[in-house]
Tab-separated table of C-alpha atoms and ligand atoms in Angstrom:
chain	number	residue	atom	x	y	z
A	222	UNK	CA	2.049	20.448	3.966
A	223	UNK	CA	2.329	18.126	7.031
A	224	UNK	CA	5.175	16.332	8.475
A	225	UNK	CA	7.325	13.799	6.080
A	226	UNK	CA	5.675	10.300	5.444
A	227	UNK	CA	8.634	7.934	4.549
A	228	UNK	CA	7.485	5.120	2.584
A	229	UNK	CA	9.517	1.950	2.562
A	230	UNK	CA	8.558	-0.513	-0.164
A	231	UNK	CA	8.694	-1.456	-3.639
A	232	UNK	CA	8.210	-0.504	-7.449
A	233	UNK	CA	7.255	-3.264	-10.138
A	234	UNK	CA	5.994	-2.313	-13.514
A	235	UNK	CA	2.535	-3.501	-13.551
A	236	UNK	CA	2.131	-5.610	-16.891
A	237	UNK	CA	-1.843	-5.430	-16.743
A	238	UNK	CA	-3.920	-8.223	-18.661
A	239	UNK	CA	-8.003	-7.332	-18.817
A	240	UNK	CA	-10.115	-10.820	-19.909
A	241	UNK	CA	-13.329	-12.349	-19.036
A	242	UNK	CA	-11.438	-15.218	-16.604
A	243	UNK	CA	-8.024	-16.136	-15.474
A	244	UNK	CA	-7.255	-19.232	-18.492
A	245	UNK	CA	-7.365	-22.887	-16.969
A	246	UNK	CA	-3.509	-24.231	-16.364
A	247	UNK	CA	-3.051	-25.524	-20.381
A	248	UNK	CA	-5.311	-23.310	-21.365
A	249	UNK	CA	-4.994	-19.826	-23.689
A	250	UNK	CA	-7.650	-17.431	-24.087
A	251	UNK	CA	-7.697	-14.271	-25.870
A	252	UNK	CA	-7.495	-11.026	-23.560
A	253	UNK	CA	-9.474	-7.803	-24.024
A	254	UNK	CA	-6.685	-5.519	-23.260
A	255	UNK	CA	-3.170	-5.051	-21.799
A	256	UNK	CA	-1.316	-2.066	-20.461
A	257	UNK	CA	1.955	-1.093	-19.011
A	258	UNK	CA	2.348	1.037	-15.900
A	259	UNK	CA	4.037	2.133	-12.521
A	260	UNK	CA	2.764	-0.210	-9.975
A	261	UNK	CA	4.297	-2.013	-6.472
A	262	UNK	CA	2.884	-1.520	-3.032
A	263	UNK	CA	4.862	0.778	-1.474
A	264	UNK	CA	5.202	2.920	-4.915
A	265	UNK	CA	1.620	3.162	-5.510
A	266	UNK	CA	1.079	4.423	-1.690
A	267	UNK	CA	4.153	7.271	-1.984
A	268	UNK	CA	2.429	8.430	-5.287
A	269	UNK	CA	-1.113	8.223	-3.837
A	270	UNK	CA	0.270	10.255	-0.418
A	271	UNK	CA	2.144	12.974	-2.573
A	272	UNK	CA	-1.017	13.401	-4.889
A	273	UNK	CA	-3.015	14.279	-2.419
A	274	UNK	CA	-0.167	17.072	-1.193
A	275	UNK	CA	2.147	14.630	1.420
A	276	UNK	CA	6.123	15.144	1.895
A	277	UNK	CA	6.973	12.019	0.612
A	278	UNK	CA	10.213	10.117	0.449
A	279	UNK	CA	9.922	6.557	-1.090
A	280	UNK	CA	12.754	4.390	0.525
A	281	UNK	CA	13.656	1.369	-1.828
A	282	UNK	CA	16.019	-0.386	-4.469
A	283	UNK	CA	15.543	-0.583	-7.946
A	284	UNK	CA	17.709	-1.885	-10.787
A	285	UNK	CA	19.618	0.243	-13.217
A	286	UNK	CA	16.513	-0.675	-16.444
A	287	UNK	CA	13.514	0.436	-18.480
A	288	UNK	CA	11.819	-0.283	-15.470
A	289	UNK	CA	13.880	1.860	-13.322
A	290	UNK	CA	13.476	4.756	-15.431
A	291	UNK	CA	9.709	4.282	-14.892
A	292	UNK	CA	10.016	4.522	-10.859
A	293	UNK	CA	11.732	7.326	-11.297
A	294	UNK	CA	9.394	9.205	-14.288
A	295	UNK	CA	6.461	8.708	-12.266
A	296	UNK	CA	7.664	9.769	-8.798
A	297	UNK	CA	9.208	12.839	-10.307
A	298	UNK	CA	5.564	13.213	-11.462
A	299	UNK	CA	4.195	12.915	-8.234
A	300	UNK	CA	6.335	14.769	-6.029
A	301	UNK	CA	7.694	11.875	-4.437
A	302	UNK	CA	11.344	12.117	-3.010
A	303	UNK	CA	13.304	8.482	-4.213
A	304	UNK	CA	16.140	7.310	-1.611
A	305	UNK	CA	17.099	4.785	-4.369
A	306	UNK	CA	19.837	1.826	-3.548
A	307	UNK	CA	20.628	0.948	-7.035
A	308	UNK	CA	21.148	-2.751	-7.670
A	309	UNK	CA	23.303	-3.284	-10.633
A	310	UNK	CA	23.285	-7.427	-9.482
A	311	UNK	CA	19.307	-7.325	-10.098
A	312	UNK	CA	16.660	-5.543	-11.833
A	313	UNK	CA	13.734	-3.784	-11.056
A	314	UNK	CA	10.549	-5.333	-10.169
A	315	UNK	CA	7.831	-6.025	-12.340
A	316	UNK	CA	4.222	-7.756	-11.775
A	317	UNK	CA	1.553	-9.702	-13.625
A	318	UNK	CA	-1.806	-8.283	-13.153
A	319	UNK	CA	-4.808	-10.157	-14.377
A	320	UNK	CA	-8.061	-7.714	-14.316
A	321	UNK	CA	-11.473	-9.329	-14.898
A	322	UNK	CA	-13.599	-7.475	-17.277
A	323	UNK	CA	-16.606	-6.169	-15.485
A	324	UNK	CA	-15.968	-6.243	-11.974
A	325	UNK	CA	-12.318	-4.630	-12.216
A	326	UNK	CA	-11.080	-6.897	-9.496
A	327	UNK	CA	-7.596	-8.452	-9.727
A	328	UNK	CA	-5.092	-11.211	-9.547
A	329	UNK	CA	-1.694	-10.442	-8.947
A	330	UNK	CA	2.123	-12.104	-9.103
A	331	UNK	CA	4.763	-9.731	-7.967
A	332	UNK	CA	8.681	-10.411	-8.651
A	333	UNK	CA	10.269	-7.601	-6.860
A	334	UNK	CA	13.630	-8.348	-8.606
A	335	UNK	CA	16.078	-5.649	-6.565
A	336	UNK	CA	13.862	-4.760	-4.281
A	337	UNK	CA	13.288	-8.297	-2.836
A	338	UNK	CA	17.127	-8.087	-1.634
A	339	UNK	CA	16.107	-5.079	0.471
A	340	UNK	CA	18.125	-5.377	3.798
A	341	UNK	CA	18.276	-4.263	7.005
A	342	UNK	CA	21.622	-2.177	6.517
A	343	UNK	CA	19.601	-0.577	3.422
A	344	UNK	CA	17.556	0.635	6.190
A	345	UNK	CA	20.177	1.979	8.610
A	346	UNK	CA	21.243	3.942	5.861
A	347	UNK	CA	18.275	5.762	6.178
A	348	UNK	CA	17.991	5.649	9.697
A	349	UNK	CA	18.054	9.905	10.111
A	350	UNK	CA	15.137	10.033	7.305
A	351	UNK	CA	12.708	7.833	9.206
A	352	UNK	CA	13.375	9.127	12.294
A	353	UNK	CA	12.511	12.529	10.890
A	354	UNK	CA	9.271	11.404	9.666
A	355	UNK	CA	5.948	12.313	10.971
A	356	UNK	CA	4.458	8.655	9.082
A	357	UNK	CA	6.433	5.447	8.008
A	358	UNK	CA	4.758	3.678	6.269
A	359	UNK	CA	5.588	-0.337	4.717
A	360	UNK	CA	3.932	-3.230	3.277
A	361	UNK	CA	5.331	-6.719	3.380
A	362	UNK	CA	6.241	-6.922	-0.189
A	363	UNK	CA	10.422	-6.387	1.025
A	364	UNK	CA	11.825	-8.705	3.214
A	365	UNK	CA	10.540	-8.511	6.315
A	366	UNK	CA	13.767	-7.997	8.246
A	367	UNK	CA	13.790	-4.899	6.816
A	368	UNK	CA	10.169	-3.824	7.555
A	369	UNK	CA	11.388	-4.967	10.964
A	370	UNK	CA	14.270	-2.970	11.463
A	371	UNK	CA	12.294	0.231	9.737
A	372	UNK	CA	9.517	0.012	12.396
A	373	UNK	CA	12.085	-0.145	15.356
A	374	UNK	CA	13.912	3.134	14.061
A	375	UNK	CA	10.299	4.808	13.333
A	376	UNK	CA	8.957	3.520	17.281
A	377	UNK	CA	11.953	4.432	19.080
A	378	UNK	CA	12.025	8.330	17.645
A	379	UNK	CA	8.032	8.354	18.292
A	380	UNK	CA	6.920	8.323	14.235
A	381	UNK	CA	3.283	7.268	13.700
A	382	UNK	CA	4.251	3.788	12.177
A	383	UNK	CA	1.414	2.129	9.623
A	384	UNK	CA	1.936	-1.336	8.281
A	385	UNK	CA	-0.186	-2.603	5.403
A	386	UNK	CA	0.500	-6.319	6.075
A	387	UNK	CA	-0.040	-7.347	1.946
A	388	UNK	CA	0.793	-9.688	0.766
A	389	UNK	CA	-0.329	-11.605	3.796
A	390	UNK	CA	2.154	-13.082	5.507
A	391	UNK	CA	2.546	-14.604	9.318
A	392	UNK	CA	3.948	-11.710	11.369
A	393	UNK	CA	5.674	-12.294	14.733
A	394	UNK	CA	4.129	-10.484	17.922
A	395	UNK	CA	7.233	-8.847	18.053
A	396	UNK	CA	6.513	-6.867	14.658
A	397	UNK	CA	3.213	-6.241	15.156
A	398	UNK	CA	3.947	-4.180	18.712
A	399	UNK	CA	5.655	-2.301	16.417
A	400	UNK	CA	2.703	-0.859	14.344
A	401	UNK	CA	0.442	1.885	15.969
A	402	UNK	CA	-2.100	1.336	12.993
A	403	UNK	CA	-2.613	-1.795	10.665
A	404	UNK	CA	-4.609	-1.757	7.567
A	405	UNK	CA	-5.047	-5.221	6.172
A	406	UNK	CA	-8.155	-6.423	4.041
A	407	UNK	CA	-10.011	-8.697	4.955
A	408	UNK	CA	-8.378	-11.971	3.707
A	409	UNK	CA	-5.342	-10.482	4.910
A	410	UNK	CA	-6.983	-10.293	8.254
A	411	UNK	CA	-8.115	-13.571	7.948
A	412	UNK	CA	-4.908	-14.877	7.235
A	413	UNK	CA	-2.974	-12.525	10.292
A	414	UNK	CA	-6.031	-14.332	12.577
A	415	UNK	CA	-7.316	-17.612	11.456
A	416	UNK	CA	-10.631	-15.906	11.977
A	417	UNK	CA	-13.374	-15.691	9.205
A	418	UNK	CA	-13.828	-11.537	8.090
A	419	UNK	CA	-16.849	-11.597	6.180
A	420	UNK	CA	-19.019	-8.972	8.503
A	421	UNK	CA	-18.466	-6.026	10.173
A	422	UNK	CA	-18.743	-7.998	13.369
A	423	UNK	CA	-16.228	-10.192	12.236
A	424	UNK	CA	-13.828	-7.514	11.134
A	425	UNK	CA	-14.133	-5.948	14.549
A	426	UNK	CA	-13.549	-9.740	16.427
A	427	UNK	CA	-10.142	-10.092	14.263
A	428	UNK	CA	-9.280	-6.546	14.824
A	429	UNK	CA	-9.393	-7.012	18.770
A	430	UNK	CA	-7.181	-10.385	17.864
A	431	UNK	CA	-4.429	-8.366	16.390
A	432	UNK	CA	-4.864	-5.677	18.992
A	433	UNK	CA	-4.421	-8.207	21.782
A	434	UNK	CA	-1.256	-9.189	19.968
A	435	UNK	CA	0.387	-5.538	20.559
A	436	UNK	CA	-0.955	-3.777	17.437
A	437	UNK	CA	-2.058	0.011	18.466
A	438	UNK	CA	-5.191	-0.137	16.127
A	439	UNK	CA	-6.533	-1.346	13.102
A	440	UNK	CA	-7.704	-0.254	10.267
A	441	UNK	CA	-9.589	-3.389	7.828
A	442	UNK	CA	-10.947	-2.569	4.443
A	443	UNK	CA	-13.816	-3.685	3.370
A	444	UNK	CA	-13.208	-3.312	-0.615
A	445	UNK	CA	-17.307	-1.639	-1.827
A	446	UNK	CA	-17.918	-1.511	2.317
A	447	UNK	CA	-15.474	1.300	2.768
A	448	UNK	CA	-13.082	0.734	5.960
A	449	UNK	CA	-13.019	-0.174	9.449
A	450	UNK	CA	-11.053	1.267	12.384
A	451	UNK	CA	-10.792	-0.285	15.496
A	452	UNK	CA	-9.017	0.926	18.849
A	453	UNK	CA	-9.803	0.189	22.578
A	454	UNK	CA	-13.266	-2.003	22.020
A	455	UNK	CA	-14.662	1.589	19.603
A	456	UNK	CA	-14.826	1.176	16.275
A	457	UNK	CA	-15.550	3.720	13.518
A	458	UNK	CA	-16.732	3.292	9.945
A	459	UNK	CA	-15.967	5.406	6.713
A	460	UNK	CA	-18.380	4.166	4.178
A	461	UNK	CA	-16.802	4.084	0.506
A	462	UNK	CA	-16.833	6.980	-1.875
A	463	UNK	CA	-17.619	6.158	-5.557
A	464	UNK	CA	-17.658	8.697	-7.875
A	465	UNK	CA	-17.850	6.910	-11.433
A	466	UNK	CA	-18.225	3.287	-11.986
A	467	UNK	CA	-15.191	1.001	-10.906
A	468	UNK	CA	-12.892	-0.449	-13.362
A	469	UNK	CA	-9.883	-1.419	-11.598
A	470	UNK	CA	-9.253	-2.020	-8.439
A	471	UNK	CA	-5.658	-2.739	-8.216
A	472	UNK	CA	-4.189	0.085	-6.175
A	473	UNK	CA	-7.171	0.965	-4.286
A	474	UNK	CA	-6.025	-0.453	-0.886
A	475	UNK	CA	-2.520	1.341	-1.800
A	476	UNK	CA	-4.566	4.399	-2.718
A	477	UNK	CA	-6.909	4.271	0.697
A	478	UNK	CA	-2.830	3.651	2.447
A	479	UNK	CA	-1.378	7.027	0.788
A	480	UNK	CA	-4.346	8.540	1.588
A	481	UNK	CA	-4.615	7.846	5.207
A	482	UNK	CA	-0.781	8.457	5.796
A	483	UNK	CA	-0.585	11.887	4.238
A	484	UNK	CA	-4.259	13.034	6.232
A	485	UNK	CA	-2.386	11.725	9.537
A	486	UNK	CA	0.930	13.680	8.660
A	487	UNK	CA	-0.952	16.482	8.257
A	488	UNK	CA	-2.832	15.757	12.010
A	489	UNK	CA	-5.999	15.326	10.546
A	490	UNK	CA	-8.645	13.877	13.079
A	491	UNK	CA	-8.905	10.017	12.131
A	492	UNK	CA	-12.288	9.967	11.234
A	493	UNK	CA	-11.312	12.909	8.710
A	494	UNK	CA	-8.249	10.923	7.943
A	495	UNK	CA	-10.380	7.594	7.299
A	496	UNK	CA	-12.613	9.880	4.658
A	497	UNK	CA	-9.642	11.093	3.368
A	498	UNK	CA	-8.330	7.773	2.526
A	499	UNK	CA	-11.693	6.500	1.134
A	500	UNK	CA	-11.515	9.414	-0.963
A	501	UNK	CA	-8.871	8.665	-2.498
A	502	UNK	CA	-9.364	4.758	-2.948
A	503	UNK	CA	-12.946	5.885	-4.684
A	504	UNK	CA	-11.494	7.891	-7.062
A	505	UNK	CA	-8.596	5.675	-7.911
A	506	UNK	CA	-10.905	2.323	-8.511
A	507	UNK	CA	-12.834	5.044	-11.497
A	508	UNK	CA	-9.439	4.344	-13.632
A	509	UNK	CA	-7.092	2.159	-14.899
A	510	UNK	CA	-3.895	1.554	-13.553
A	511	UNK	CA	-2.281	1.487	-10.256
A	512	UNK	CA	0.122	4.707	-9.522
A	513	UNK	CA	-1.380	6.671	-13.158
A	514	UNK	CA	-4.591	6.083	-11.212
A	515	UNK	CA	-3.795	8.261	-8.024
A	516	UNK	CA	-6.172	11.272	-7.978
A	517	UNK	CA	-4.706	15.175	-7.251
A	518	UNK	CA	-5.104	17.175	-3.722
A	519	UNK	CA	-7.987	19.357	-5.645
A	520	UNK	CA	-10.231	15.617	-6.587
A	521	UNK	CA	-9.807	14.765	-3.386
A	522	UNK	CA	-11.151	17.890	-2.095
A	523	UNK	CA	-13.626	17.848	-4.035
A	524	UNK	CA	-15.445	14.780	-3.582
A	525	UNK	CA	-14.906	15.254	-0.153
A	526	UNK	CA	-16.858	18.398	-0.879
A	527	UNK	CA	-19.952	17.039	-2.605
B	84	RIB	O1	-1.490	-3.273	-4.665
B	84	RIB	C1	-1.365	-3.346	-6.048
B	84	RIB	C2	0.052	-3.606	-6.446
B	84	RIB	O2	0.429	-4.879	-5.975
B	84	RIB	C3	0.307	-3.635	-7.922
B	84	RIB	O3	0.643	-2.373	-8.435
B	84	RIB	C4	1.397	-4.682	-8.066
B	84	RIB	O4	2.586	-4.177	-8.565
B	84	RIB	C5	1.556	-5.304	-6.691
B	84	RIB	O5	2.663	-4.825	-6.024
């Protein structure tokens, strides 16, 4: 096992809704399938990274709910270590999923509930786990004071510090000179730039934008593409690994995230890592779900294998 990734983010149940099309505002349509599950961004990347064998330790708040009780079932699960603020003034977060039928791909609306109130003295109270970390990981689905504050502890005791900027969101230059590696997808790229992403070309122009800003390197995903990392004008690309047809693609960027992290805790090289990640990401786009998706150390393996 490598050094600890600490993960700070959130949980939502995922309240998953398969149909043909989103319906028209006014409109009702019948779906072709619903199902409840662990989701959230930060969640679904501790479960991914202790699946495939990380130390994890998910940093977050939940209410004191139904909900709750699935955070906690499905890290327990996984392996994953909860450093849980309980919020008895909220409740845990939950998130509408819509999944088109065919292509698996996703809409999403995410109320974090006690998790959005996630502050920077949560954060100091963890202040000794992060700096013991070998990865911190966050996402952007907090507050971002409190991403902030996280990636200040993790630079100043020398953690490797990954930000998965989703949901998009401006970020000050000041944060990003914080990250040593950012993973965003391409419209979140987009977004962080103002550039187009729609080639490799253009994934590597946008990378060098956020690079110039202060970020270490970048990582873009490229969905069916696989991913891109970028560092120093070199880039390298991991092609996507598909092992059954995809039917959901809702945690795949989280799963590629988990993925990555652990591979990097454990001092993988990162072109290894970058497999690793895709690895996971394929597997977890073959099922439904988001966190009940995540594949075991021994899939990984294997497809890596074959
Ligand atoms: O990245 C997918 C996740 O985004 C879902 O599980 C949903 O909860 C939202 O946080």
């Amino acid at each position: 096992m490598g050094k600890p990734v600490v993960v700070l983010g959130i949980f939502n149940a995922d309240t998953g809704y398969r149909a043909a099309r989103l319906p028209k505002l006014g409109e009702t349509i019948m779906g072709a399938g619903f199902h409840l599950g662990p989701g959230g961004k930060g969640s679904n990347q501790a479960t991914a990274a202790a699946r495939a064998g990380g130390d994890v330790h998910m940093v977050t708040r939940l209410g004191e709910d139904d909900f709750a009780a699935m955070a906690r079932a499905v890290w327990a699960d996984a392996g994953v270590k909860p450093h849980v603020i309980v919020d008895r003034e909220s409740h845990t977060g939950s998130a509408f999923i819509f999944l088109q039928e065919g292509t698996g791909q996703n809409a999403i609306i995410v109320c974090p509930g006690a998790a959005g109130r996630i502050s920077e003295d949560d954060v100091e109270a963890h202040r000794a786990l992060i700096e013991g970390a070998g990865v911190f990981l966050t996402q952007l689905e907090q507050p971002q004071p409190a991403a902030l504050a996280a990636l200040k502890i993790a630079r100043a005791a020398g953690v490797t510090t990954i930000l998965n900027p989703a949901p998009a969101a401006a970020l000050p230059d000041e944060m990003l000179a914080l990250v040593d590696i950012l993973t965003p997808n391409e419209s979140e790229a987009e977004t962080l730039t103002g550039l187009p992403v729609t080639t490799v070309a253009e994934a590597e122009a946008a990378a060098d934008a956020l690079i110039a800003r202060g970020v270490g390197a970048v990582i873009v995903t490229l969905g069916a593409n696989g991913v891109l990392w970028r560092k120093d004008g070199v880039s390298l690309h991991a092609p996507a690994r598909a092992p059954g047809p995809v039917v959901d693609t809702t945690g795949a960027g989280d799963a590629f995230n988990g993925g990555f992290a652990v591979a990097l805790s454990e001092g993988q090289a990162i072109a290894d890592a970058l497999a690793f990640g895709c690895a996971v990401a394929g597997i977890s786009v073959t099922r439904h779900g988001a966190a009940t998706a995540m594949p075991a150390r021994a899939e990984v393996e294997a497809l890596l294998a074959s």
